[in-house]
Coordinates of C-alpha atoms in Angstrom, one line a residue:
Chain A
X1 CA -19.1 28.4 -178.3
X2 CA -15.6 27.8 -179.5
X3 CA -12.2 27.2 -178.0
X4 CA -11.0 30.5 -179.4
X5 CA -13.8 32.4 -177.7
X6 CA -13.0 30.5 -174.5
X7 CA -9.3 31.3 -174.8
X8 CA -10.0 35.0 -175.5
X9 CA -12.5 35.2 -172.7
X10 CA -10.2 33.6 -170.1
X11 CA -7.2 35.8 -171.1
X12 CA -9.6 38.8 -171.1
X13 CA -10.7 37.9 -167.6
X14 CA -7.1 38.2 -166.4
X15 CA -6.8 41.6 -168.1
X16 CA -10.1 42.8 -166.7
X17 CA -9.1 41.7 -163.2
X18 CA -5.8 43.7 -163.4
X19 CA -7.6 46.8 -164.7
X20 CA -10.4 46.4 -162.2
X21 CA -7.9 46.3 -159.3
X22 CA -6.1 49.3 -160.7
X23 CA -9.3 51.2 -161.0
X24 CA -10.1 50.9 -157.4
X25 CA -10.7 47.4 -156.2
X26 CA -7.2 46.9 -154.8
X27 CA -4.7 49.1 -156.5
X28 CA -1.8 49.2 -154.0
X29 CA 0.2 46.1 -154.7
X30 CA -0.6 46.1 -158.4
X31 CA 0.5 49.7 -158.8
X32 CA 3.8 49.0 -157.0
X33 CA 4.3 46.0 -159.3
X34 CA 3.7 48.0 -162.4
X35 CA 6.0 50.8 -161.2
X36 CA 8.7 48.2 -160.5
X37 CA 8.5 46.9 -164.1
X38 CA 8.3 50.5 -165.4
X39 CA 11.6 51.4 -163.7
X40 CA 13.3 48.3 -165.0
X41 CA 12.0 49.0 -168.6
X42 CA 13.0 52.6 -168.3
X43 CA 16.5 51.5 -167.4
X44 CA 16.5 49.2 -170.3
X45 CA 15.4 52.0 -172.7
X46 CA 17.9 54.5 -171.5
X47 CA 20.9 52.2 -171.5
X48 CA 20.0 50.6 -174.8
X49 CA 19.4 54.0 -176.2
X50 CA 22.9 55.0 -175.1
X51 CA 24.2 51.8 -176.7
X52 CA 22.4 52.7 -179.9
X53 CA 23.8 56.2 -179.7
X54 CA 27.3 54.8 -179.3
X55 CA 26.9 52.4 -182.1
X56 CA 25.5 54.8 -184.6
X57 CA 26.8 58.3 -183.7
X58 CA 30.0 59.8 -184.8
X59 CA 29.9 62.3 -182.1
X60 CA 31.1 60.4 -179.1
X61 CA 34.7 59.8 -179.8
X62 CA 35.5 63.5 -179.6
X63 CA 35.0 65.9 -176.8
X64 CA 34.5 68.5 -179.5
X65 CA 31.4 69.1 -181.6
X66 CA 32.1 69.9 -185.2
X67 CA 29.4 72.0 -186.9
X68 CA 29.4 72.4 -190.6
X69 CA 27.7 75.4 -192.2
X70 CA 26.6 74.1 -195.6
X71 CA 24.5 75.6 -198.3
X72 CA 21.1 74.0 -197.8
X73 CA 21.0 72.4 -201.2
X74 CA 24.2 70.6 -200.3
X75 CA 22.3 68.4 -197.9
X76 CA 23.5 66.9 -194.6
X77 CA 24.5 63.6 -196.1
X78 CA 27.1 64.9 -198.5
X79 CA 29.4 66.9 -196.3
X80 CA 32.7 65.1 -197.0
X81 CA 32.6 65.2 -200.8
X82 CA 30.3 68.1 -201.7
X83 CA 32.4 69.8 -204.3
X84 CA 29.9 71.5 -206.6
X85 CA 26.7 73.5 -206.3
X86 CA 26.0 76.5 -204.1
X87 CA 29.0 78.0 -202.1
X88 CA 29.5 80.3 -199.3
X89 CA 31.2 83.6 -200.0
X90 CA 33.5 86.0 -198.0
X91 CA 34.4 83.0 -195.9
X92 CA 37.7 84.4 -194.5
X93 CA 35.9 87.4 -193.1
X94 CA 33.2 85.2 -191.6
X95 CA 35.7 82.8 -190.2
X96 CA 37.7 85.5 -188.6
X97 CA 34.6 86.7 -186.8
X98 CA 33.9 83.2 -185.6
X99 CA 37.4 82.7 -184.3
X100 CA 37.0 85.8 -182.1
X101 CA 34.2 83.9 -180.2
X102 CA 35.7 82.4 -177.1
X103 CA 33.4 79.4 -177.3
X104 CA 34.8 78.3 -180.6
X105 CA 38.1 76.4 -180.6
X106 CA 38.7 76.3 -184.3
X107 CA 37.0 77.5 -187.4
X108 CA 37.9 77.1 -191.1
X109 CA 36.3 77.4 -194.4
X110 CA 36.6 74.1 -196.4
X111 CA 36.9 73.9 -200.1
X112 CA 36.7 70.5 -201.8
X113 CA 37.9 70.6 -205.4
X114 CA 39.3 68.0 -207.8
X115 CA 42.8 68.7 -209.0
X116 CA 45.0 66.9 -211.4
X117 CA 48.5 66.5 -210.0
X118 CA 51.6 65.5 -211.9
X119 CA 55.0 64.4 -210.7
X120 CA 57.5 66.0 -213.1
X121 CA 60.2 63.6 -212.1
X122 CA 58.3 60.4 -213.0
X123 CA 55.5 61.7 -215.2
X124 CA 52.8 60.1 -213.0
X125 CA 49.5 61.9 -213.0
X126 CA 46.6 61.5 -210.6
X127 CA 43.2 63.2 -210.0
X128 CA 42.7 63.9 -206.4
X129 CA 40.2 65.7 -204.1
X130 CA 42.0 68.7 -202.7
X131 CA 40.7 69.8 -199.3
X132 CA 41.5 73.4 -198.6
X133 CA 41.6 74.5 -195.0
X134 CA 43.1 77.2 -192.8
X135 CA 46.1 75.5 -191.2
X136 CA 46.5 75.3 -187.4
X137 CA 49.3 74.2 -185.0
X138 CA 46.8 72.0 -183.2
X139 CA 46.6 68.4 -183.9
X140 CA 43.5 68.4 -186.0
X141 CA 42.0 66.4 -188.8
X142 CA 39.7 67.7 -191.5
X143 CA 38.3 65.1 -193.8
X144 CA 40.6 62.5 -192.1
X145 CA 43.6 64.5 -193.2
X146 CA 46.1 65.7 -190.6
X147 CA 46.7 69.4 -191.1
X148 CA 49.2 70.3 -188.4
X149 CA 52.2 69.9 -190.7
X150 CA 50.9 72.8 -192.9
X151 CA 52.4 76.1 -192.0
X152 CA 50.0 77.9 -189.6
X153 CA 51.3 81.3 -190.7
X154 CA 49.1 80.9 -193.7
X155 CA 51.4 83.2 -195.6
X156 CA 49.6 83.4 -198.9
X157 CA 46.6 85.2 -197.3
X158 CA 48.5 86.7 -194.4
X159 CA 47.6 90.3 -195.2
X160 CA 44.0 89.5 -196.1
X161 CA 44.6 89.3 -199.8
X162 CA 45.8 86.5 -202.1
X163 CA 49.2 87.9 -202.8
X164 CA 51.4 86.6 -200.0
X165 CA 54.2 84.1 -200.2
X166 CA 53.1 80.8 -201.8
X167 CA 53.9 78.0 -199.5
X168 CA 52.8 75.2 -201.8
X169 CA 52.5 72.8 -198.9
X170 CA 50.2 69.8 -199.0
X171 CA 49.5 66.6 -197.1
X172 CA 48.8 63.5 -199.2
X173 CA 46.8 60.4 -198.5
X174 CA 49.0 57.3 -198.7
X175 CA 47.4 56.2 -202.0
X176 CA 48.1 59.6 -203.6
X177 CA 51.8 59.5 -202.5
X178 CA 52.1 56.0 -203.8
X179 CA 50.6 56.6 -207.2
X180 CA 52.6 59.8 -207.7
X181 CA 55.7 58.1 -206.3
X182 CA 56.1 61.0 -203.8
X183 CA 58.1 61.3 -200.6
X184 CA 57.9 64.2 -198.1
X185 CA 59.9 67.2 -199.5
X186 CA 59.3 66.3 -203.1
X187 CA 57.5 68.6 -205.5
X188 CA 54.7 68.2 -208.0
X189 CA 52.8 70.4 -210.4
X190 CA 49.1 71.2 -210.8
X191 CA 47.8 70.7 -214.3
X192 CA 46.5 73.8 -216.0
X193 CA 48.1 76.0 -213.3
X194 CA 51.5 77.6 -213.1
X195 CA 52.1 76.4 -209.5
X196 CA 54.0 73.7 -207.8
X197 CA 53.2 71.9 -204.5
X198 CA 55.6 70.3 -202.0
X199 CA 54.6 67.3 -199.9
X200 CA 55.1 68.0 -196.2
X201 CA 53.6 64.8 -194.8
X202 CA 52.0 61.6 -195.9
X203 CA 48.7 61.1 -194.0
X204 CA 48.4 58.0 -191.8
X205 CA 45.2 56.9 -193.5
X206 CA 43.0 57.4 -196.5
X207 CA 40.2 59.9 -196.6
X208 CA 37.0 57.9 -196.3
X209 CA 33.6 58.9 -197.6
X210 CA 30.3 57.1 -197.7
X211 CA 31.3 55.4 -201.0
X212 CA 34.7 54.3 -199.8
X213 CA 38.2 55.7 -199.7
X214 CA 39.0 58.8 -201.7
X215 CA 42.5 59.9 -203.0
X216 CA 42.9 63.2 -201.3
X217 CA 45.3 65.9 -200.3
X218 CA 45.0 68.8 -197.8
X219 CA 46.4 72.2 -198.5
X220 CA 46.1 75.8 -197.4
X221 CA 42.6 77.1 -198.3
X222 CA 43.7 80.4 -200.0
X223 CA 46.1 78.6 -202.2
X224 CA 43.5 76.1 -203.3
X225 CA 41.0 78.9 -203.9
X226 CA 43.6 80.6 -206.0
X227 CA 44.2 77.4 -208.1
X228 CA 40.5 76.9 -208.6
X229 CA 39.3 80.5 -209.1
X230 CA 37.3 80.6 -205.9
X231 CA 39.5 83.5 -204.7
X232 CA 37.4 85.9 -206.7
X233 CA 34.5 85.9 -204.2
X234 CA 36.4 84.3 -201.3
X235 CA 34.3 81.2 -201.7
X236 CA 34.2 77.9 -199.9
X237 CA 31.9 74.9 -199.9
X238 CA 31.5 74.7 -196.1
X239 CA 32.7 76.3 -192.9
X240 CA 33.8 74.0 -190.2
X241 CA 33.4 75.1 -186.6
X242 CA 34.8 73.1 -183.6
X243 CA 33.5 73.9 -180.2
X244 CA 32.6 72.4 -176.9
X245 CA 29.6 74.6 -176.5
X246 CA 26.4 73.4 -178.3
X247 CA 24.8 76.8 -177.8
X248 CA 26.9 78.0 -180.8
X249 CA 24.8 76.0 -183.1
X250 CA 21.8 78.4 -183.2
X251 CA 24.1 81.3 -184.0
X252 CA 25.8 79.6 -186.8
X253 CA 22.5 79.0 -188.5
X254 CA 22.0 82.8 -188.8
X255 CA 25.3 83.7 -190.5
X256 CA 24.3 82.9 -194.1
X257 CA 20.8 82.7 -195.5
X258 CA 19.7 79.4 -196.9
X259 CA 22.3 77.3 -195.1
X260 CA 22.1 74.3 -192.9
X261 CA 24.1 73.6 -189.8
X262 CA 25.2 70.0 -189.7
X263 CA 26.6 68.5 -186.5
X264 CA 29.1 65.7 -186.6
X265 CA 32.5 64.9 -185.1
X266 CA 34.4 63.9 -188.1
X267 CA 34.0 64.7 -191.7
X268 CA 35.4 61.4 -192.7
X269 CA 32.8 59.3 -190.9
X270 CA 35.3 57.4 -188.8
X271 CA 33.8 54.6 -186.8
X272 CA 33.3 56.0 -183.4
X273 CA 33.2 52.7 -181.6
X274 CA 35.2 50.0 -183.1
X275 CA 34.6 47.6 -180.2
X276 CA 31.5 45.6 -179.2
X277 CA 30.9 47.9 -176.2
X278 CA 27.4 49.1 -177.3
X279 CA 26.3 45.5 -177.9
X280 CA 27.7 44.5 -174.5
X281 CA 25.9 47.4 -172.8
X282 CA 22.6 46.6 -174.5
X283 CA 22.9 43.0 -173.5
X284 CA 23.8 43.9 -169.9
X285 CA 20.9 46.3 -169.7
X286 CA 18.6 43.7 -171.0
X287 CA 19.8 41.1 -168.5
X288 CA 19.8 43.5 -165.5
X289 CA 16.4 45.1 -166.4
X290 CA 15.0 41.6 -167.2
X291 CA 16.3 40.2 -163.9
X292 CA 15.0 43.0 -161.8
X293 CA 11.7 42.9 -163.6
X294 CA 11.2 39.2 -163.3
X295 CA 12.2 39.1 -159.6
X296 CA 9.9 42.1 -158.9
X297 CA 6.9 40.8 -160.9
X298 CA 7.2 37.3 -159.6
X299 CA 7.4 38.5 -156.0
X300 CA 4.6 41.0 -156.2
X301 CA 2.3 38.8 -158.2
X302 CA 3.1 36.0 -155.8
X303 CA 1.9 38.2 -152.9
X304 CA -1.1 39.3 -154.8
X305 CA -2.1 35.7 -155.6
X306 CA -1.5 34.6 -152.0
X307 CA -3.9 37.3 -150.9
X308 CA -6.4 36.4 -153.5
X309 CA -6.3 32.6 -153.5
X310 CA -10.0 32.6 -152.6
X311 CA -10.8 34.2 -155.9
X312 CA -9.0 31.3 -157.7
X313 CA -11.1 28.9 -155.6
X314 CA -14.3 30.7 -156.7
X315 CA -13.2 30.3 -160.3
X316 CA -12.8 26.6 -159.7
X317 CA -16.3 26.5 -158.0
X318 CA -18.0 28.2 -161.0
X319 CA -16.4 25.7 -163.4
X320 CA -13.0 27.1 -164.4
X321 CA -10.6 24.2 -165.2
X322 CA -7.1 24.1 -163.7
X323 CA -5.7 25.0 -167.1
X324 CA -8.1 28.0 -167.4
X325 CA -7.2 29.2 -163.9
X326 CA -3.5 29.0 -164.8
X327 CA -4.1 31.0 -168.0
X328 CA -5.9 33.7 -165.9
X329 CA -2.8 33.9 -163.7
X330 CA -0.4 34.1 -166.6
X331 CA -2.6 36.6 -168.3
X332 CA -2.6 38.8 -165.2
X333 CA 1.1 38.6 -164.8
X334 CA 1.8 39.4 -168.4
X335 CA -0.7 42.3 -168.3
X336 CA 1.0 43.8 -165.3
X337 CA 4.4 43.5 -167.1
X338 CA 3.0 45.0 -170.3
X339 CA 1.4 48.0 -168.4
X340 CA 4.7 48.4 -166.7
X341 CA 6.5 48.2 -170.0
X342 CA 4.3 50.9 -171.5
X343 CA 4.8 53.2 -168.6
X344 CA 8.5 52.3 -168.6
X345 CA 8.9 53.3 -172.3
X346 CA 7.4 56.7 -171.4
X347 CA 9.7 57.1 -168.4
X348 CA 12.6 55.9 -170.5
X349 CA 11.9 58.5 -173.2
X350 CA 11.8 61.2 -170.6
X351 CA 15.0 59.9 -169.0
X352 CA 16.6 59.8 -172.5
X353 CA 15.8 63.5 -173.0
X354 CA 17.2 64.2 -169.5
X355 CA 20.4 62.2 -170.2
X356 CA 21.0 64.0 -173.5
X357 CA 20.4 67.4 -171.9
X358 CA 22.8 66.5 -169.1
X359 CA 25.5 65.1 -171.4
X360 CA 25.1 68.1 -173.7
X361 CA 25.7 70.6 -170.9
X362 CA 28.5 68.5 -169.3
X363 CA 30.7 67.4 -172.2
X364 CA 29.1 69.1 -175.2
X365 CA 27.8 66.0 -177.0
X366 CA 24.3 67.1 -178.2
X367 CA 22.7 63.6 -178.6
X368 CA 24.1 60.6 -176.8
X369 CA 21.1 58.4 -176.3
X370 CA 18.6 57.7 -179.0
X371 CA 15.1 56.3 -178.9
X372 CA 13.6 54.7 -182.0
X373 CA 10.4 52.8 -182.8
X374 CA 12.4 49.6 -182.9
X375 CA 13.7 50.3 -179.4
X376 CA 10.2 50.9 -178.2
X377 CA 9.1 47.6 -179.7
X378 CA 12.1 45.9 -178.1
X379 CA 11.3 47.3 -174.7
X380 CA 7.7 46.2 -174.9
X381 CA 8.8 42.7 -176.1
X382 CA 11.1 42.6 -173.1
X383 CA 8.2 43.5 -170.8
X384 CA 6.2 40.6 -172.2
X385 CA 9.2 38.4 -171.7
X386 CA 9.4 39.6 -168.1
X387 CA 5.8 38.7 -167.5
X388 CA 6.1 35.3 -169.1
X389 CA 9.3 34.5 -167.1
X390 CA 7.8 35.8 -163.9
X391 CA 4.6 33.6 -164.3
X392 CA 5.9 30.3 -163.0
X393 CA 6.1 31.4 -159.4
X394 CA 2.5 32.7 -159.2
X395 CA 1.5 29.6 -161.2
X396 CA 3.2 27.4 -158.6
X397 CA 1.3 29.1 -155.8
X398 CA -1.9 28.8 -157.8
X399 CA -1.4 25.1 -158.2
X400 CA -1.2 24.8 -154.4
X401 CA -4.6 26.4 -153.9
X402 CA -7.1 24.1 -152.2
X403 CA -10.5 25.1 -153.5
X404 CA -12.5 23.7 -150.6
X405 CA -10.2 25.1 -148.0
X406 CA -10.3 28.6 -149.5
X407 CA -14.1 28.5 -149.9
X408 CA -14.8 27.4 -146.3
X409 CA -12.2 29.4 -144.6
Chain B
X1 CA -14.3 10.1 -144.6
X2 CA -12.2 13.2 -144.3
X3 CA -8.5 12.8 -143.5
X4 CA -6.2 15.2 -145.3
X5 CA -3.1 13.8 -143.5
X6 CA -4.5 14.1 -140.0
X7 CA -6.9 11.9 -138.0
X8 CA -9.7 10.5 -140.2
X9 CA -13.2 11.8 -139.5
X10 CA -16.4 10.3 -140.7
X11 CA -18.1 13.5 -141.9
X12 CA -21.2 11.8 -143.4
X13 CA -22.4 8.3 -142.9
X14 CA -25.0 6.6 -145.1
X15 CA -26.8 9.7 -146.0
X16 CA -29.3 9.1 -148.8
X17 CA -31.0 12.0 -150.5
X18 CA -33.0 12.5 -153.6
X19 CA -34.1 16.0 -154.9
X20 CA -36.4 16.7 -157.8
X21 CA -36.5 19.7 -160.1
X22 CA -38.9 22.3 -158.8
X23 CA -38.1 21.3 -155.2
X24 CA -36.4 23.3 -152.5
X25 CA -34.7 21.0 -149.9
X26 CA -33.3 22.4 -146.7
X27 CA -30.3 20.7 -145.0
X28 CA -30.5 21.4 -141.2
X29 CA -28.2 20.7 -138.4
X30 CA -25.8 22.3 -136.0
X31 CA -22.2 23.3 -136.8
X32 CA -20.1 20.2 -137.7
X33 CA -23.1 18.1 -138.5
X34 CA -22.0 17.6 -142.1
X35 CA -24.2 20.1 -143.9
X36 CA -21.4 21.8 -145.8
X37 CA -19.7 18.4 -146.6
X38 CA -23.0 17.2 -148.1
X39 CA -23.2 20.3 -150.2
X40 CA -19.6 20.0 -151.4
X41 CA -20.2 16.4 -152.4
X42 CA -23.3 17.5 -154.3
X43 CA -21.3 20.2 -156.1
X44 CA -18.4 17.9 -157.0
X45 CA -16.0 19.9 -154.9
X46 CA -15.4 16.9 -152.7
X47 CA -15.5 13.2 -153.4
X48 CA -17.1 10.6 -151.1
X49 CA -15.0 7.6 -150.1
X50 CA -18.1 5.4 -150.8
X51 CA -21.4 5.8 -152.5
X52 CA -22.6 7.9 -155.5
X53 CA -23.8 11.4 -156.2
X54 CA -26.0 11.2 -159.3
X55 CA -27.2 14.3 -161.1
X56 CA -29.1 14.0 -164.3
X57 CA -28.0 10.4 -164.6
X58 CA -24.3 11.1 -164.1
X59 CA -22.4 9.9 -161.1
X60 CA -20.2 12.9 -160.5
X61 CA -18.3 11.1 -157.7
X62 CA -17.0 8.7 -160.4
X63 CA -15.7 11.5 -162.6
X64 CA -12.2 12.8 -162.8
X65 CA -11.3 16.2 -161.5
X66 CA -11.5 17.8 -164.9
X67 CA -14.8 16.2 -165.8
X68 CA -16.2 17.2 -162.4
X69 CA -15.3 20.8 -163.0
X70 CA -16.9 20.8 -166.4
X71 CA -20.0 19.1 -165.0
X72 CA -20.2 21.6 -162.3
X73 CA -19.9 24.4 -164.8
X74 CA -22.8 23.1 -166.9
X75 CA -25.1 21.7 -164.2
X76 CA -24.5 23.2 -160.8
X77 CA -24.8 26.8 -159.5
X78 CA -23.4 27.7 -156.1
X79 CA -24.3 30.4 -153.7
X80 CA -22.0 31.0 -150.7
X81 CA -22.6 32.5 -147.3
X82 CA -19.9 35.1 -148.0
X83 CA -21.0 35.8 -151.6
X84 CA -17.5 35.2 -153.0
X85 CA -17.8 37.7 -155.8
X86 CA -14.6 38.8 -157.5
X87 CA -13.9 42.4 -156.3
X88 CA -12.2 43.6 -159.5
X89 CA -15.1 42.7 -161.7
X90 CA -18.4 44.5 -162.1
X91 CA -21.7 42.9 -161.0
X92 CA -22.4 42.0 -164.6
X93 CA -19.0 40.5 -165.2
X94 CA -19.4 38.5 -161.9
X95 CA -22.7 37.1 -163.1
X96 CA -21.3 36.1 -166.5
X97 CA -18.2 34.6 -165.0
X98 CA -19.3 30.9 -165.5
X99 CA -20.0 31.7 -169.2
X100 CA -16.4 32.7 -169.9
X101 CA -15.1 29.2 -169.3
X102 CA -18.1 27.9 -171.2
X103 CA -16.8 29.7 -174.3
X104 CA -19.9 32.0 -174.7
X105 CA -19.2 35.1 -176.8
X106 CA -18.8 38.4 -175.1
X107 CA -21.9 40.0 -176.4
X108 CA -24.0 37.0 -175.3
X109 CA -22.3 37.1 -171.9
X110 CA -23.1 40.7 -171.5
X111 CA -26.7 40.2 -172.4
X112 CA -27.1 37.2 -170.1
X113 CA -25.5 39.1 -167.3
X114 CA -27.8 42.1 -167.8
X115 CA -30.9 39.9 -168.0
X116 CA -30.1 38.0 -164.8
X117 CA -29.3 41.1 -162.9
X118 CA -32.6 42.6 -164.0
X119 CA -34.3 39.3 -162.9
X120 CA -32.8 39.7 -159.4
X121 CA -33.7 43.4 -159.3
X122 CA -30.3 44.9 -159.8
X123 CA -30.6 46.3 -163.4
X124 CA -29.2 49.6 -162.2
X125 CA -26.2 48.0 -160.6
X126 CA -24.6 46.4 -163.6
X127 CA -21.4 48.3 -163.6
X128 CA -21.0 48.5 -159.9
X129 CA -18.2 46.5 -158.3
X130 CA -19.0 44.3 -155.2
X131 CA -17.4 46.9 -152.9
X132 CA -20.1 49.3 -153.9
X133 CA -23.0 46.9 -153.2
X134 CA -24.7 46.1 -150.0
X135 CA -24.6 42.6 -148.5
X136 CA -28.1 41.8 -149.9
X137 CA -27.2 43.1 -153.3
X138 CA -24.0 41.1 -153.4
X139 CA -25.9 37.9 -152.5
X140 CA -28.4 38.6 -155.2
X141 CA -25.5 39.0 -157.7
X142 CA -24.2 35.7 -156.4
X143 CA -27.6 34.0 -157.0
X144 CA -27.7 35.5 -160.5
X145 CA -24.2 34.1 -161.1
X146 CA -25.4 30.7 -159.9
X147 CA -28.1 30.8 -162.6
X148 CA -25.8 32.0 -165.4
X149 CA -25.3 28.6 -167.0
X150 CA -29.0 27.7 -166.4
X151 CA -28.0 24.8 -164.1
X152 CA -30.2 21.9 -163.0
X153 CA -29.2 22.3 -159.4
X154 CA -28.5 25.3 -157.2
X155 CA -26.7 24.7 -154.0
X156 CA -26.7 27.4 -151.4
X157 CA -24.6 27.2 -148.2
X158 CA -26.0 29.5 -145.5
X159 CA -27.2 32.0 -148.1
X160 CA -28.7 34.4 -145.4
X161 CA -26.0 33.9 -142.8
X162 CA -24.4 37.3 -143.4
X163 CA -27.7 39.2 -144.0
X164 CA -30.3 40.9 -141.8
X165 CA -33.8 39.4 -141.6
X166 CA -35.4 41.7 -144.2
X167 CA -32.6 41.3 -146.7
X168 CA -32.4 37.5 -146.0
X169 CA -36.1 37.3 -146.8
X170 CA -35.6 38.9 -150.2
X171 CA -32.8 36.4 -150.9
X172 CA -35.0 33.5 -149.8
X173 CA -37.8 34.7 -152.0
X174 CA -35.4 34.7 -154.9
X175 CA -34.2 31.2 -154.2
X176 CA -37.8 30.0 -154.0
X177 CA -38.6 31.7 -157.3
X178 CA -35.7 30.1 -159.2
X179 CA -36.7 26.6 -158.0
X180 CA -39.5 26.5 -160.6
X181 CA -37.6 24.4 -163.0
X182 CA -34.6 23.3 -161.0
X183 CA -33.6 21.7 -157.7
X184 CA -32.5 24.0 -155.0
X185 CA -30.6 22.6 -151.9
X186 CA -30.1 25.1 -149.1
X187 CA -28.0 24.3 -146.0
X188 CA -28.7 26.5 -143.0
X189 CA -29.0 26.3 -139.2
X190 CA -31.5 29.2 -139.3
X191 CA -35.1 28.0 -138.7
X192 CA -36.5 30.9 -140.6
X193 CA -34.6 30.0 -143.7
X194 CA -35.5 26.3 -143.4
X195 CA -39.2 27.1 -143.1
X196 CA -39.1 28.2 -146.8
X197 CA -38.0 24.8 -148.0
X198 CA -40.4 22.1 -149.3
X199 CA -38.8 19.6 -147.0
X200 CA -35.9 19.6 -144.6
X201 CA -33.2 16.9 -144.0
X202 CA -31.8 17.0 -140.5
X203 CA -28.2 15.9 -140.0
X204 CA -26.4 15.3 -136.7
X205 CA -22.8 14.1 -136.6
X206 CA -22.9 13.2 -140.2
X207 CA -26.0 11.0 -139.9
X208 CA -29.4 11.7 -141.3
X209 CA -32.0 11.9 -138.5

């Protein structure tokens, strides 16, 4: 005989009584109580999952989905700065086919190549990452770089060959313009190439990558290919596809063998949600779900206890102390909350799938809410907290139970 | 004296009773005569305004609430007219209920529960819940529960009140059997039940006749 055995036995009695009622002794009120907690916890899981999605995802700031076709050895985590390794070929032809698809808003091969630039007027030199894209009139960014100031006529490749008029246009990140002492309209040269480039616009921010900011310029794809020798097989590192229709994704995967299709909204990894909105949402969800859960469990367990006061009196008659009877009541309340929590996590997971499917079909974001092991643990911990917070009311009712009165009624 | 905020009633007056181990004592009397009050005093569920209730040398009337509960757990088994089994628990779990608070390990509780159910002829009903048992079977489970902690005294309040004659007789046989090494006090207004007692105490308006 030990206190621990006694404690485990008393807590186990509470659990057994709940399970026994659910298995047929008196399932009605207990089932309703568990369902109530389950709904509250499911709400918590979904809203917190959305909050996590908002906090972690780069997809939600844009109505567009950007897919990146990348050679599979490039990996999904290196999209912004993958400049070496396997490349995609015949990219202009493939991109032209993609652009004919009505579901696709914009498509462009992307080349990322290091270039050494020199300002002949000042002698300043700078190594930069050059981002080659097919220009467009639309206000778009690729790798954080605005490309709308580049001539959309794309004259150097206008007839499908690399022999058109050299535009030499480029957009520079602020740091590049500063280090080369460049202003819009001024010209620089590319080391080891007989070509000059003219600055059309200074970008409003630096290109960011996982490791920090990168000195970068954006320029017409074909001209960068020509400067770097990638024009021989019409090669690019990746192909960017912007769409509002997630059904495109499966088709993109089949264009090239051994490629991955990566989904994200911005190549530069711009913070999607700079505010504390996700935290506020998660907090609000916890408070609302917790409040609903506590009120529901306290009320239903109070009713359950009122109907079963005689059973508490029997416990007293067979030698259960007041403290042990209170522990039985707390154990039952927490057990109900935990069972509701487990069911709620399941319901929440289903609801998360539903929310994501609905959001994907409505506004094209493939994954808004997320569910993680940590979130499941959080939800179960919240369920336990609901049980503990709801316990005082049934405990109060239990303390008012008159053993003799109940046994002789 | 019983008041509870209302008019005070003298439920028992100068009742003196001594019960030995191995003895079955019947408490007789009409409704309101004080039978149940006497049993509640013996069980430590109620406290007399004067006098003493001594079991195994301990005056339980002088104990605090907590000590009374502990003493009841270790020394007194109770059988109620309406069985008072916990409906969510199986027969075996109901029998072993007093052992939970006593801190007995689960395996030992299960064995004790099984042994006692076998002793009252319900070995095949271990996993049945009270709702699946007849009235007689429920009362036998209640008697087994009263014996779980091997108490010195078993107190039965109208143990056959809800049972037919045949089933009641089985229950009375059981109560008689368990009195070999303990005191059994049975309150009833049923003559047939009282006939099984070694001696009968008659109460009328709280006074021993």
